[in-house]
mmCIF file of N, CA and C in Angstrom:
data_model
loop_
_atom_site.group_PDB
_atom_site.id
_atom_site.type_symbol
_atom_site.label_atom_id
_atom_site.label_comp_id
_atom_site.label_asym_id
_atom_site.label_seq_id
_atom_site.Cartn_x
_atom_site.Cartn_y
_atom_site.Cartn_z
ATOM 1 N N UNK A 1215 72.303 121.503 116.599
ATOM 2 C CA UNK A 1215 72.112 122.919 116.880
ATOM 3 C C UNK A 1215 71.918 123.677 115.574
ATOM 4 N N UNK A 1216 70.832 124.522 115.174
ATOM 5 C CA UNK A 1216 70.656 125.460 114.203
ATOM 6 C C UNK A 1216 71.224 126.396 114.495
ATOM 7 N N UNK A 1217 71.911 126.962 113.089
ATOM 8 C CA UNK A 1217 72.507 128.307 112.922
ATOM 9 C C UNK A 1217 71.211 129.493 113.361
ATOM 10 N N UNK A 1218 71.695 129.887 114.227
ATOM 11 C CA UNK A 1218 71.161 131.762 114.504
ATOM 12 C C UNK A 1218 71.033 132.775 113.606
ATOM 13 N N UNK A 1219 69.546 133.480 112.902
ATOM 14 C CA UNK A 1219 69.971 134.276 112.497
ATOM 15 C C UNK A 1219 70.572 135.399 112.982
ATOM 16 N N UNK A 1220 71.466 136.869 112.480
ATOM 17 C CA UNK A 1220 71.430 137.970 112.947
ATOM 18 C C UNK A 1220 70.432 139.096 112.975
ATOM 19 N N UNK A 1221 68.984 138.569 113.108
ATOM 20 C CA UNK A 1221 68.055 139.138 113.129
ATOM 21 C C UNK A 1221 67.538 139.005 114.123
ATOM 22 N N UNK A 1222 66.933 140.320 114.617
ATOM 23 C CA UNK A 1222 66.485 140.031 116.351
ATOM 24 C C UNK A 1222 64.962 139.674 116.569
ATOM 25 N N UNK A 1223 64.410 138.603 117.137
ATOM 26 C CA UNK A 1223 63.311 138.253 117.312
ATOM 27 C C UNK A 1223 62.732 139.232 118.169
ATOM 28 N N UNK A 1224 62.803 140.320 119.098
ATOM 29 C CA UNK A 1224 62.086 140.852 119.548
ATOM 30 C C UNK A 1224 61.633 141.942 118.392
ATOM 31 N N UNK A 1225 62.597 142.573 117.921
ATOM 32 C CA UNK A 1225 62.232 143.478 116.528
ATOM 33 C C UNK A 1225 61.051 142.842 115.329
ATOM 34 N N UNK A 1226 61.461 141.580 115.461
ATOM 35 C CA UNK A 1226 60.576 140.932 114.260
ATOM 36 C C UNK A 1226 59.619 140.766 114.763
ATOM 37 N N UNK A 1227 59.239 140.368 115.459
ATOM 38 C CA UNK A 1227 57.890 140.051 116.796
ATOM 39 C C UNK A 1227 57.020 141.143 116.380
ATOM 40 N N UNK A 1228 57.891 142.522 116.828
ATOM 41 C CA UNK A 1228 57.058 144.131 117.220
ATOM 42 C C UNK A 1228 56.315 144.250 115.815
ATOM 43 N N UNK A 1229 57.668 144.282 115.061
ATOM 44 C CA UNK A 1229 57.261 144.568 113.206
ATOM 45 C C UNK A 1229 56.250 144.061 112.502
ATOM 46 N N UNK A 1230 56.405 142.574 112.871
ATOM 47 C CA UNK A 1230 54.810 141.909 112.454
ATOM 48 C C UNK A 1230 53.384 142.316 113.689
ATOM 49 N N UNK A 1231 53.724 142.444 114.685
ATOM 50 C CA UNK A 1231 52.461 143.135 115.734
ATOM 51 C C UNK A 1231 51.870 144.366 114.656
ATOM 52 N N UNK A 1232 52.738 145.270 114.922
ATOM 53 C CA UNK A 1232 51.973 146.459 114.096
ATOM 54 C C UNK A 1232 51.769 146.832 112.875
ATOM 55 N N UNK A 1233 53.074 146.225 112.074
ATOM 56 C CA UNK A 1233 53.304 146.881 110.705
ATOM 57 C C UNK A 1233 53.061 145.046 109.729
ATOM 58 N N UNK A 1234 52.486 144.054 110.343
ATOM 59 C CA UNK A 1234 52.144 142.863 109.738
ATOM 60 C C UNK A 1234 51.362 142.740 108.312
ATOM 61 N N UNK A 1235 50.167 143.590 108.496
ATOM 62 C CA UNK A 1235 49.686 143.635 107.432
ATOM 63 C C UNK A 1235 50.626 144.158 106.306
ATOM 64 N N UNK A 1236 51.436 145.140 105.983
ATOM 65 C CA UNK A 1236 52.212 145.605 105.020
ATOM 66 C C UNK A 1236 53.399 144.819 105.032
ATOM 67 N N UNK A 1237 53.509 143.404 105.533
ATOM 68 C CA UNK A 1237 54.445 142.572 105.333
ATOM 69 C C UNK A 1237 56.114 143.115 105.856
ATOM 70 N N UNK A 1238 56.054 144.384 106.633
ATOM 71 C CA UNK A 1238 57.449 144.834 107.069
ATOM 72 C C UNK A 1238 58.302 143.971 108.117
ATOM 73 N N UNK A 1239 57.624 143.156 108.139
ATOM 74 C CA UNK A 1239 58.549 142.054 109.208
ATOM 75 C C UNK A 1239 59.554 141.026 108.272
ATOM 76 N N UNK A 1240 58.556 140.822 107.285
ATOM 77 C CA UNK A 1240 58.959 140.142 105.879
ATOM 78 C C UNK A 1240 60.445 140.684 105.140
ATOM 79 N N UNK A 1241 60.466 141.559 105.090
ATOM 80 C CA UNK A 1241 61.133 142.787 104.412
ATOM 81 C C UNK A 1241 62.849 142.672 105.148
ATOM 82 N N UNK A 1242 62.258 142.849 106.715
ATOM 83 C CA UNK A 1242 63.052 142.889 107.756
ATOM 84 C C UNK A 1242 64.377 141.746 107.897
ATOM 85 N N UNK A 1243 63.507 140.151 107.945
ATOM 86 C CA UNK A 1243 64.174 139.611 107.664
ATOM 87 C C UNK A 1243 64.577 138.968 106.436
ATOM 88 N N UNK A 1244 64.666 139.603 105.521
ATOM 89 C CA UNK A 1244 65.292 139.565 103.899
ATOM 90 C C UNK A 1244 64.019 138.968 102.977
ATOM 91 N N UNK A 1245 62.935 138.497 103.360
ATOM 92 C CA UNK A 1245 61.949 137.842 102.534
ATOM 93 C C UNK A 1245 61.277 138.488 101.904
ATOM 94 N N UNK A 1246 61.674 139.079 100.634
ATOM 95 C CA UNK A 1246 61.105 140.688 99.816
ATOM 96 C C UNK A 1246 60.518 140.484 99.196
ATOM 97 N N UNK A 1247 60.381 139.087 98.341
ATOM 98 C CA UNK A 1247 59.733 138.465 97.488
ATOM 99 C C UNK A 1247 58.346 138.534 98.298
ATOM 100 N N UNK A 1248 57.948 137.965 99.363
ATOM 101 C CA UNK A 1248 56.787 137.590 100.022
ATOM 102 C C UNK A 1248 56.390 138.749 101.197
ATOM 103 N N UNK A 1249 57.473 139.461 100.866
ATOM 104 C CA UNK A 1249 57.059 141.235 101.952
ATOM 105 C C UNK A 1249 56.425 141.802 100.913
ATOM 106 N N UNK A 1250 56.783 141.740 99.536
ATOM 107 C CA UNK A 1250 55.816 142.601 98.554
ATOM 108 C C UNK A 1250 54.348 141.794 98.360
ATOM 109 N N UNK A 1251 54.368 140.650 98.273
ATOM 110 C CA UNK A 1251 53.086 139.742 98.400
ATOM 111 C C UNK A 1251 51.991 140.139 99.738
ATOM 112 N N UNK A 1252 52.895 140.372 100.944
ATOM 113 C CA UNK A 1252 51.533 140.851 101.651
ATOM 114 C C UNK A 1252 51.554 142.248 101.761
ATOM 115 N N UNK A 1253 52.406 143.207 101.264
ATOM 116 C CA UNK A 1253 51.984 144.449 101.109
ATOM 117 C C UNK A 1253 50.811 144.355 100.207
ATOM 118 N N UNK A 1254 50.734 143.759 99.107
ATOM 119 C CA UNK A 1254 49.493 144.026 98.123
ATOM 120 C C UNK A 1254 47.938 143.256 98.464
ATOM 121 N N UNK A 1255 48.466 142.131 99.041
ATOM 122 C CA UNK A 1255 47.043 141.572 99.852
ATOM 123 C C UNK A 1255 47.189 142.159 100.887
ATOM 124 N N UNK A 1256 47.594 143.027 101.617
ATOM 125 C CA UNK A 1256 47.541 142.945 102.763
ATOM 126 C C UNK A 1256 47.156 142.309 103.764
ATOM 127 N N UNK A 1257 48.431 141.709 104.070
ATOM 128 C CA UNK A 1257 48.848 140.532 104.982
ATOM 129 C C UNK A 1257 48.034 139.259 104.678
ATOM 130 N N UNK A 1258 47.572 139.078 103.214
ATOM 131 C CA UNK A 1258 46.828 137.956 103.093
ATOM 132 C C UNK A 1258 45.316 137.964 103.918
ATOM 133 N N UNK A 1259 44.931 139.633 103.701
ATOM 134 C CA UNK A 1259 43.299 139.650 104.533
ATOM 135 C C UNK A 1259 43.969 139.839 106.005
ATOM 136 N N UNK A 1260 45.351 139.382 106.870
ATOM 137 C CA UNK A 1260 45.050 139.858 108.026
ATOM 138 C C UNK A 1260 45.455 138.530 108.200
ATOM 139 N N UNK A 1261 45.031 137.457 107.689
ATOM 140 C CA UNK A 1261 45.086 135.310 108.154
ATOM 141 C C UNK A 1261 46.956 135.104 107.844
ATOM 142 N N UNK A 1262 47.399 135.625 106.988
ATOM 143 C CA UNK A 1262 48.742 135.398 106.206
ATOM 144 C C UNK A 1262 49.941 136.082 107.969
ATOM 145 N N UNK A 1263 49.282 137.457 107.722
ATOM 146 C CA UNK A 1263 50.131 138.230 109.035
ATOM 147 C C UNK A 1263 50.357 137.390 110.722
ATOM 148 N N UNK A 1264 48.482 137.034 110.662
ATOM 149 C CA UNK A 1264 48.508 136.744 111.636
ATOM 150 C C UNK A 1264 48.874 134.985 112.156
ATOM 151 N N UNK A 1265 48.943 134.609 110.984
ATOM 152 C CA UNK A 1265 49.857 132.862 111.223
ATOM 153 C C UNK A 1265 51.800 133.642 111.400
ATOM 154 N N UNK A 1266 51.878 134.290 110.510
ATOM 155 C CA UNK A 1266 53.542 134.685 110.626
ATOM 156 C C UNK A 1266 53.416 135.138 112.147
ATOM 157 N N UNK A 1267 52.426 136.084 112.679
ATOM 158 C CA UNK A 1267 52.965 136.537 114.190
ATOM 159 C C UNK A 1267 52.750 135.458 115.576
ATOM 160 N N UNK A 1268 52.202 134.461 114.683
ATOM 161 C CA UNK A 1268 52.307 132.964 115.678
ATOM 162 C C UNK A 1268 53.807 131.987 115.810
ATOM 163 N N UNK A 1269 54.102 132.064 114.329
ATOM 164 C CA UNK A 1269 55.252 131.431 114.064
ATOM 165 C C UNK A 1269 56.192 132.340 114.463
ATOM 166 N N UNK A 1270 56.270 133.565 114.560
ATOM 167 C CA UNK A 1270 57.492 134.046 115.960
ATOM 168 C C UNK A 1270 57.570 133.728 117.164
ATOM 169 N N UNK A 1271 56.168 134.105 117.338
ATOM 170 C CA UNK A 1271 56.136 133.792 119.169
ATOM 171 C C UNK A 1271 56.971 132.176 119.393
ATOM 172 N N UNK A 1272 56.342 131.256 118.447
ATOM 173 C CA UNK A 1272 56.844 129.850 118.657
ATOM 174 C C UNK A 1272 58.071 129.338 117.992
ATOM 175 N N UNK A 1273 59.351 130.151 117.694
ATOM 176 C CA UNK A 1273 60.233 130.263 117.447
ATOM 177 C C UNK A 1273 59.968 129.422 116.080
ATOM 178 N N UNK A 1274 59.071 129.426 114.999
ATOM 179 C CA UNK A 1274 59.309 128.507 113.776
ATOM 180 C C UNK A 1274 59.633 129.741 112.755
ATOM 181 N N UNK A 1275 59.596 130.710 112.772
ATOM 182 C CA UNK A 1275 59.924 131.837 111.471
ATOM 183 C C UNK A 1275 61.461 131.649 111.290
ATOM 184 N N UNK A 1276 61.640 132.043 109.889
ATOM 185 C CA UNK A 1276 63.175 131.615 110.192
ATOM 186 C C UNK A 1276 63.442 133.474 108.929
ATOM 187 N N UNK A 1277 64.721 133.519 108.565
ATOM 188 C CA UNK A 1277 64.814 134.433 108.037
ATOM 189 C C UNK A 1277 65.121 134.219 106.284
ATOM 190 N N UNK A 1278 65.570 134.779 105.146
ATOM 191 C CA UNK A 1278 65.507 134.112 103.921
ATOM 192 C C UNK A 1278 66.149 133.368 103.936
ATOM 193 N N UNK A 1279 67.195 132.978 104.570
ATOM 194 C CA UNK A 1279 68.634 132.100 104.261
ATOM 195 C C UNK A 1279 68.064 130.473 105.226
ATOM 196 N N UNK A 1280 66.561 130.420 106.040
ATOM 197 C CA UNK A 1280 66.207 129.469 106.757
ATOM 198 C C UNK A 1280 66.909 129.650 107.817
ATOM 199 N N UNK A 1281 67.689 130.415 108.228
ATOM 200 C CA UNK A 1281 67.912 130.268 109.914
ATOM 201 C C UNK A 1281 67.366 130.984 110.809
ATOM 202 N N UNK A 1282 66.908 130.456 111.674
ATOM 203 C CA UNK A 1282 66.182 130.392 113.203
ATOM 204 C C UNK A 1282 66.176 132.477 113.421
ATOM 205 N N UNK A 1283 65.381 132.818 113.737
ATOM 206 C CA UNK A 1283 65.689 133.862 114.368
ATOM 207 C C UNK A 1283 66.385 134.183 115.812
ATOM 208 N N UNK A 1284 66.627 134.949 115.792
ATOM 209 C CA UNK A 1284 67.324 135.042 117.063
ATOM 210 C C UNK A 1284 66.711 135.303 118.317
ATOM 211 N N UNK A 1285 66.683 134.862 119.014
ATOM 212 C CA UNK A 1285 65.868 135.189 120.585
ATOM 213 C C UNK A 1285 66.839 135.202 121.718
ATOM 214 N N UNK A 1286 67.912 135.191 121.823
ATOM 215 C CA UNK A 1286 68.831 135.537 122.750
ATOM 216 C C UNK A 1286 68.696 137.178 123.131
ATOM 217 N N UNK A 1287 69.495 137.351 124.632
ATOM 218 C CA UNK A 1287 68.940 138.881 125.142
ATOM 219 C C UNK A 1287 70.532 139.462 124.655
#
């Protein structure tokens, strides 16, 4: 069993939907180093954002510390 983060996957989901390109999902779950990286590419052209808003849906994003996001209600 993987540790849970305390970060909520529906929040992170939304954050990368709209605010992806400026990397605020990144940010969200502690990854500041690579939230400032796609603020300045923005989102890596759009390809960077839009692989991260795949890897939520399919529970592989994890948060800085590597644990799982959370998807419980």
């Amino acid at each position: 069993m993987r540790i849970k983060s305390d970060k909520n996957y529906a929040v992170t989901l939304l954050l990368c939907y709209f605010f992806g390109t400026f990397g605020i999902h990144r940010f969200y779950v502690g990854k500041t180093g690579t939230g400032i990286a796609q603020l300045l590419t923005g989102g890596g052209c759009g390809i960077w954002s839009t692989i991260d808003f795949l890897l939520i849906i399919f529970g592989a994003f994890a948060d800085d510390e590597g644990r799982e996001i959370n998807n419980a209600s």
